[in-house]
Structures are given as C-alpha cells and as structure tokens.
PDB file of C-alpha atoms in Angstrom:
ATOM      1  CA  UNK A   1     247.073  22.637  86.469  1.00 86.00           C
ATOM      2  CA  UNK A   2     245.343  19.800  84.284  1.00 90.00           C
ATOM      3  CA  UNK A   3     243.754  18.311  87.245  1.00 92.00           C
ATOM      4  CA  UNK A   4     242.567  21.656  88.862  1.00 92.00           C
ATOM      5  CA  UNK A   5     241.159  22.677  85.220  1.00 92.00           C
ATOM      6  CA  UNK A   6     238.984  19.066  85.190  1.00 92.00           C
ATOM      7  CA  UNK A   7     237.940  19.534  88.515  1.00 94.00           C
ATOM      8  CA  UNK A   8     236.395  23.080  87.476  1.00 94.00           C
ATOM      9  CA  UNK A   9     234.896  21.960  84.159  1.00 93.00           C
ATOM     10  CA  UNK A  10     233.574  18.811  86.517  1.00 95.00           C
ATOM     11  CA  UNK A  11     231.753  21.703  88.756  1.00 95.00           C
ATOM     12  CA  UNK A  12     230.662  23.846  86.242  1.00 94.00           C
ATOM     13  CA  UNK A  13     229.075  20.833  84.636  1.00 93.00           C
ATOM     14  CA  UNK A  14     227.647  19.426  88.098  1.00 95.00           C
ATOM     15  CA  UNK A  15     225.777  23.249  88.788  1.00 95.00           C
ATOM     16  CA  UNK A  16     224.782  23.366  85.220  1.00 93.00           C
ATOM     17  CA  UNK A  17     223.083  19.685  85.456  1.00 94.00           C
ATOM     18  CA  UNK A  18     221.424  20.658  89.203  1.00 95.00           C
ATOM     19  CA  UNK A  19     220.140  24.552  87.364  1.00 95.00           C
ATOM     20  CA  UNK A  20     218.303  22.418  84.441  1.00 96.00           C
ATOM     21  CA  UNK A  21     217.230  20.094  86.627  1.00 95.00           C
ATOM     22  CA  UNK A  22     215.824  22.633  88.994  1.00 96.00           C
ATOM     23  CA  UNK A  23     214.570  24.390  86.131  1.00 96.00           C
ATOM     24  CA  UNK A  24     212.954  22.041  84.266  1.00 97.00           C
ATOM     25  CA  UNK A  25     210.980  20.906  87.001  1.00 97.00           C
ATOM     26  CA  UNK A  26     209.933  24.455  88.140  1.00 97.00           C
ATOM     27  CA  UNK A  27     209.051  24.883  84.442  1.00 97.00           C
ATOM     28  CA  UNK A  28     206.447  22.026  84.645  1.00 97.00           C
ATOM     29  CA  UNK A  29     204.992  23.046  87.344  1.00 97.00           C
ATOM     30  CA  UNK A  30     204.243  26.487  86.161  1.00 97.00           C
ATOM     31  CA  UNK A  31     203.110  24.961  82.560  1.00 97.00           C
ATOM     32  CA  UNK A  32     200.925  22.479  84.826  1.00 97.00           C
ATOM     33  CA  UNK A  33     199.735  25.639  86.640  1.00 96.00           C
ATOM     34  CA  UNK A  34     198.912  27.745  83.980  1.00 97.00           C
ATOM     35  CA  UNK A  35     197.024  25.216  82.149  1.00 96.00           C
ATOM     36  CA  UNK A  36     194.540  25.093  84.994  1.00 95.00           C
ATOM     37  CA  UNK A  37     194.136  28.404  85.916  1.00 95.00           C
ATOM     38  CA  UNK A  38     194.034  29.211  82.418  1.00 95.00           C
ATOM     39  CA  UNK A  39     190.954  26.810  82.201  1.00 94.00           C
ATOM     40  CA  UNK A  40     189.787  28.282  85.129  1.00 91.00           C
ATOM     41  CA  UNK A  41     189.768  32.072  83.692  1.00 92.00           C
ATOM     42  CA  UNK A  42     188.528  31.180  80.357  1.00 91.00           C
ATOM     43  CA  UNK A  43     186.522  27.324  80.017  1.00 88.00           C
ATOM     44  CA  UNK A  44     188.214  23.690  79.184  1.00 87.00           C
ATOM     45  CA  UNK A  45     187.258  23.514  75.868  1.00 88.00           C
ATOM     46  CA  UNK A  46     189.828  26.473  75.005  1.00 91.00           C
ATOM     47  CA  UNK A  47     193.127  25.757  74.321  1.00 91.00           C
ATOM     48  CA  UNK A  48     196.656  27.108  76.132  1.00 92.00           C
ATOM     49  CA  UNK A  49     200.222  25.411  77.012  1.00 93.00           C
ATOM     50  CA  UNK A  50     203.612  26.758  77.679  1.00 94.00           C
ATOM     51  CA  UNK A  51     206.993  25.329  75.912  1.00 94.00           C
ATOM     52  CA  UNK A  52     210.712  25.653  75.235  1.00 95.00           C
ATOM     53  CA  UNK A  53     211.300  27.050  72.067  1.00 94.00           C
ATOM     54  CA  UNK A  54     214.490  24.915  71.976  1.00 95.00           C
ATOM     55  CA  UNK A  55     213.953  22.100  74.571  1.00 93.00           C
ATOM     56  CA  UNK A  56     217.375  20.593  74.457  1.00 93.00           C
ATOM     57  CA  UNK A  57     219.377  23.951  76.005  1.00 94.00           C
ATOM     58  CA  UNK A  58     216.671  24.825  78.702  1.00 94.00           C
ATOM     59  CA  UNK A  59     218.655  27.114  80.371  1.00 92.00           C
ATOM     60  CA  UNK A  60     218.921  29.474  77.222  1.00 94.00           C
ATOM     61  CA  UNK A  61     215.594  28.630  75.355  1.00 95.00           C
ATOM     62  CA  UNK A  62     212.908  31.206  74.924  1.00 95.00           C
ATOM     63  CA  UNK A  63     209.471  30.538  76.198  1.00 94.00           C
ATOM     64  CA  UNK A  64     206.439  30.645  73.805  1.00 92.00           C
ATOM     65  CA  UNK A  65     202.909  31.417  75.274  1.00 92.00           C
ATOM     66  CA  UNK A  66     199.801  29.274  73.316  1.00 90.00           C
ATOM     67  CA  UNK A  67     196.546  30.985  74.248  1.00 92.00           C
ATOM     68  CA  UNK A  68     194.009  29.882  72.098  1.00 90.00           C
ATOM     69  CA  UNK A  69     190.121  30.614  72.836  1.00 87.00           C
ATOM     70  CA  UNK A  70     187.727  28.730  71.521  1.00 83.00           C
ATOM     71  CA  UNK A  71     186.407  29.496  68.539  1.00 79.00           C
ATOM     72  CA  UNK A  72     189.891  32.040  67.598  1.00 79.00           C
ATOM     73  CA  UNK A  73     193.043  30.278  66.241  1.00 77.00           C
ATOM     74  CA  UNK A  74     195.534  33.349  66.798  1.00 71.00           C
ATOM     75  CA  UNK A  75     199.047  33.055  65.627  1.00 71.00           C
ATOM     76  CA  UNK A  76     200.494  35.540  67.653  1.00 75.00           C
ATOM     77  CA  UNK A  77     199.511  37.231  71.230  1.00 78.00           C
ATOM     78  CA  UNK A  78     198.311  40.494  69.444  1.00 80.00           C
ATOM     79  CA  UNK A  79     195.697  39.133  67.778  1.00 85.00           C
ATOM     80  CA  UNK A  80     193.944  38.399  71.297  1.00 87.00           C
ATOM     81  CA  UNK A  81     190.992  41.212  72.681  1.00 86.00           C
ATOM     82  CA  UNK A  82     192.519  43.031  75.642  1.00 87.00           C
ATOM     83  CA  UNK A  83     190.384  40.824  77.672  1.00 88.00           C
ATOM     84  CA  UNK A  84     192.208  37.775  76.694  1.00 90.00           C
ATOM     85  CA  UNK A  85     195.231  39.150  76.842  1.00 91.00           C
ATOM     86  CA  UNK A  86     195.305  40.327  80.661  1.00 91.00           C
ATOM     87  CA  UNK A  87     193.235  36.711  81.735  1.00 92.00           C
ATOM     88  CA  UNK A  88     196.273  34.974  79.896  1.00 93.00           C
ATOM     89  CA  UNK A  89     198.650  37.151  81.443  1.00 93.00           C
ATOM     90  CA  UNK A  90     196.548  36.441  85.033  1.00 93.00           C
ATOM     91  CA  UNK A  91     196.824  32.843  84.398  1.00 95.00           C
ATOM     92  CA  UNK A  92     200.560  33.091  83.918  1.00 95.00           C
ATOM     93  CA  UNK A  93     201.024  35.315  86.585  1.00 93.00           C
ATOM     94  CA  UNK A  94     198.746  32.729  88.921  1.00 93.00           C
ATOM     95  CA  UNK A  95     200.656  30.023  87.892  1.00 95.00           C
ATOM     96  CA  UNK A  96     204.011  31.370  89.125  1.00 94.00           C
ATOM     97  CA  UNK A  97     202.535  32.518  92.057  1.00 92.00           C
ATOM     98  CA  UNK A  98     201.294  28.953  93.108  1.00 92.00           C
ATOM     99  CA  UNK A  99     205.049  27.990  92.109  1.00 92.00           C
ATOM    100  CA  UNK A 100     206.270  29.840  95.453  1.00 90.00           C
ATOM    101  CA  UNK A 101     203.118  32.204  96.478  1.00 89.00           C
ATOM    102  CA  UNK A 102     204.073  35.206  98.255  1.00 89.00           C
ATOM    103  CA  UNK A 103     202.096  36.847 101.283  1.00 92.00           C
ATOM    104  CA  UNK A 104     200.960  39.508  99.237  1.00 91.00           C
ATOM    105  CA  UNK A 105     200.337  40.514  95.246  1.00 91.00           C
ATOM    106  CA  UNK A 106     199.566  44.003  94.236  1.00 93.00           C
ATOM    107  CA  UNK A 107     197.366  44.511  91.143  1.00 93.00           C
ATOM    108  CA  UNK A 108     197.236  47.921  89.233  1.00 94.00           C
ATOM    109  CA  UNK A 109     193.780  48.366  87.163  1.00 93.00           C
ATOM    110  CA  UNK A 110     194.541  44.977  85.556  1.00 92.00           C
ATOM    111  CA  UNK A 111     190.967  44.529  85.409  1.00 92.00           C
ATOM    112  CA  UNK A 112     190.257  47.674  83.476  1.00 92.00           C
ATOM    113  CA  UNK A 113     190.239  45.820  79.820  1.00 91.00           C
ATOM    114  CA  UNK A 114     187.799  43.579  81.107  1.00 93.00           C
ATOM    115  CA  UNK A 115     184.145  42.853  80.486  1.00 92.00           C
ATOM    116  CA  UNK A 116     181.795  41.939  82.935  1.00 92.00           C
ATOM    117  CA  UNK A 117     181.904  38.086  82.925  1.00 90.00           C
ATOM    118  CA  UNK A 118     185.252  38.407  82.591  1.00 91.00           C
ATOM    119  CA  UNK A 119     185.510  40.568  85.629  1.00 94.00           C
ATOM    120  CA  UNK A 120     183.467  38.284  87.723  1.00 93.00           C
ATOM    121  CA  UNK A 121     186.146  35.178  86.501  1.00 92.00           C
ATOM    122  CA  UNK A 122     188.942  37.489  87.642  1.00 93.00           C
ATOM    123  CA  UNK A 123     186.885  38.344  91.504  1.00 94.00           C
ATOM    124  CA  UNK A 124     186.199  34.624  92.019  1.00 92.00           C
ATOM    125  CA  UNK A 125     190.259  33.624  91.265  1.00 92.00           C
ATOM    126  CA  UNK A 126     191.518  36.191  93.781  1.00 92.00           C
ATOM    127  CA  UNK A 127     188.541  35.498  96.109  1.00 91.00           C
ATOM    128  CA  UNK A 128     189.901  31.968  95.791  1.00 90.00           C
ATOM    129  CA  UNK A 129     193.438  32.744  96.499  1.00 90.00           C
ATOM    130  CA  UNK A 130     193.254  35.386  99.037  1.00 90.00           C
ATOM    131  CA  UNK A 131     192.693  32.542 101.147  1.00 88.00           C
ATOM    132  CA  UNK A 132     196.273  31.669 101.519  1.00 87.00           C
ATOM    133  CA  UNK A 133     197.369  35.704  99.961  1.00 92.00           C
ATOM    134  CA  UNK A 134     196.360  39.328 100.744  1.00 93.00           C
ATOM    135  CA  UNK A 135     195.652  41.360  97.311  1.00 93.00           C
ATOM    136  CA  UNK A 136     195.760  45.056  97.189  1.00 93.00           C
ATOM    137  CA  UNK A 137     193.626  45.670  94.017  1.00 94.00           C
ATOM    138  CA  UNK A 138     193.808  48.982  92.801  1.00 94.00           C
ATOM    139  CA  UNK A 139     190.490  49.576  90.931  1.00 94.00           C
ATOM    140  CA  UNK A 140     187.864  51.602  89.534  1.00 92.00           C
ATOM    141  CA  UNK A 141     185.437  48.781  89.090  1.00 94.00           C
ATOM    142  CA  UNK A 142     182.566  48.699  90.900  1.00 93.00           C
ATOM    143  CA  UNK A 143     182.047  44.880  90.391  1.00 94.00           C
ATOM    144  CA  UNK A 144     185.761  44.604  91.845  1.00 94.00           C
ATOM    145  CA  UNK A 145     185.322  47.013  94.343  1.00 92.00           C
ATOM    146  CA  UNK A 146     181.935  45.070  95.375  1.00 90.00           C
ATOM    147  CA  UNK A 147     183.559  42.122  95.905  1.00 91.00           C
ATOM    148  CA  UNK A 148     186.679  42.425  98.468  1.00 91.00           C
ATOM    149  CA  UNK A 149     186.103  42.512 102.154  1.00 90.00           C
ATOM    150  CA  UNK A 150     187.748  46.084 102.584  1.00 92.00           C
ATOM    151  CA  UNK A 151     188.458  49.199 100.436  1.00 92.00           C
ATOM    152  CA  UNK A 152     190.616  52.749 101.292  1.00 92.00           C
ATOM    153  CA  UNK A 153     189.503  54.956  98.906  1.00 89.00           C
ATOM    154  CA  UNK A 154     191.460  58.552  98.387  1.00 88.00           C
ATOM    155  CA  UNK A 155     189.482  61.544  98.386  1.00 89.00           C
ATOM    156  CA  UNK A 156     190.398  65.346  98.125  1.00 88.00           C
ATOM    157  CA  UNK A 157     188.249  67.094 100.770  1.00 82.00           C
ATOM    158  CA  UNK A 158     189.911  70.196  99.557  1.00 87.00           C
ATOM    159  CA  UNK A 159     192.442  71.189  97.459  1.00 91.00           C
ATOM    160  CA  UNK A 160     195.791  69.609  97.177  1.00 89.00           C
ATOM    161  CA  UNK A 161     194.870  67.556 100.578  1.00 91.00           C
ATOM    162  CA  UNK A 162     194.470  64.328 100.054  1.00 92.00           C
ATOM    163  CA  UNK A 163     193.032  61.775 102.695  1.00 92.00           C
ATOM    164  CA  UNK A 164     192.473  57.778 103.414  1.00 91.00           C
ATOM    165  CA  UNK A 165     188.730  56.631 103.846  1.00 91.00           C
ATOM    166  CA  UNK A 166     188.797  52.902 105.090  1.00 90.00           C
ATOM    167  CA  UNK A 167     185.573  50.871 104.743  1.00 88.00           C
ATOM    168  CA  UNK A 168     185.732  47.743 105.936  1.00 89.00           C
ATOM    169  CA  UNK A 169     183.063  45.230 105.047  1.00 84.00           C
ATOM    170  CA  UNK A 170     184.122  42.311 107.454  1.00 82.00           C
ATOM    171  CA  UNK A 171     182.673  44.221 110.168  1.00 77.00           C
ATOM    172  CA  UNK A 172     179.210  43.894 108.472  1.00 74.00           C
ATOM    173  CA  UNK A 173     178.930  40.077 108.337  1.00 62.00           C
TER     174      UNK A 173
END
C-alpha cells in the first residue's frame, strides 16, 4: 500500500512538472506575442507586458495585464478610453491566436469603440492575418466594411422577411 501510494504521489508530481512546464512555455509565447502585436496596434514607444501574479505556483497564479500608452500611466484597466481597452484586448486575443491559430475568428462590433486611426490599425492586423485565417467581422463601420474582400449584408425587403445580399469584391480586382 506504501509503495502503490509513492508511485501515485511520483505521477501526480511527474503530470504536475510536464502541466507547468507546458504552461510556462505557452505563457511566454503569448506574453512574447502580445508584446508585439500590442506594439503593432498602438506604437513601440508605449508600454505593455503580461506576468504571474505569483510566479512560483504557475499553475494557480492570476495573470495581470500592463497596458500602458504613452503619455498615460494607468493603474488599473478602467482607467483606459474604450479604444485602448478593445486594441489591448485585440492584442491579447492576437496573441493567443498565433499561440495555436484557428481557421476562423468571429468578431462582434469590436470595432465600434474605435476611432478612425484606430480603426485603420485594427483593418491592417486582420488584413494581415487573414492570410493564414478567415474573419467574419460583424460591423457597422464603413472603414471596416471598406476594407474586406466580401460582405453579406441583411436587409428587410418587407416586413418580418429577412434576406442575405452577398457582395463580393474579389470579383472586381
């Protein structure tokens, strides 16, 4: 009974040492991640990083978000314009996609708090990865709506009927 109960506390200690390994170095790789895309969204002379709030229990340790444009020291995520607050969340977002990207991402009027150079930023990132992803943007933006290569736009020809207009701007190149 000894032996057996070793032999368990041996695997339980071998999958916990493999998860924090596999963690930690998925963890870097985001933080690497959203440290560039981060740049990319907002400019290299503003500040952002992610860390573990308690880096010696990975596993458990709560994740703290530094997003600091330049020229604004905030000390907590509120005190960021809406703007800033959905490019940081892009740039997270980004950065666990290019951890393990998936065929497709759906957005939902994430660029509705945005301003117009901000909006642009945001096109030319998912111009960039729709290279290797499809993106179904859902959007009232004209600049966003300007920029993609096809839109389906719902209309209501008549009352409580609802159809599916296609326009697809590859065709036009």
């Amino acid at each position: 009974l000894e032996e057996a109960k070793n032999s368990l506390l041996e695997t339980i200690k071998e999958i916990e040492d493999t998860a924090k390994g596999q963690f930690l170095e998925a963890f870097n790789k985001v933080r690497e991640s959203f440290i560039n895309v981060f740049h990319t969204l907002f400019s290299a002379d503003d500040q952002c990083d992610l860390y573990l709030v308690n880096p010696e229990d990975p596993l458990e340790s709560k994740i703290e978000i530094v997003a600091k444009p330049k020229g604004k020291r905030p000390t907590v995520i509120d005190q960021l314009s809406g703007g800033e607050k959905t490019l940081t969340a892009t740039a997270l977002l980004f950065s666990l996609y290019l951890l393990k990207p998936a065929p497709f991402c759906i957005f939902d009027e994430v660029d509705a708090p945005l301003d117009d150079n901000n909006i642009s930023k945001f096109n030319k990132i998912i111009s960039e990865f729709s290279k290797e992803s499809q993106f179904i943007i859902v959007t009232h933006n004209k600049m966003t709506m300007s920029s993609v290569e096809a839109i389906y736009g719902v209309t209501m020809a008549e009352q409580g009927v609802s159809r599916v207009v296609p326009v697809d701007f590859r065709s036009l190149n």
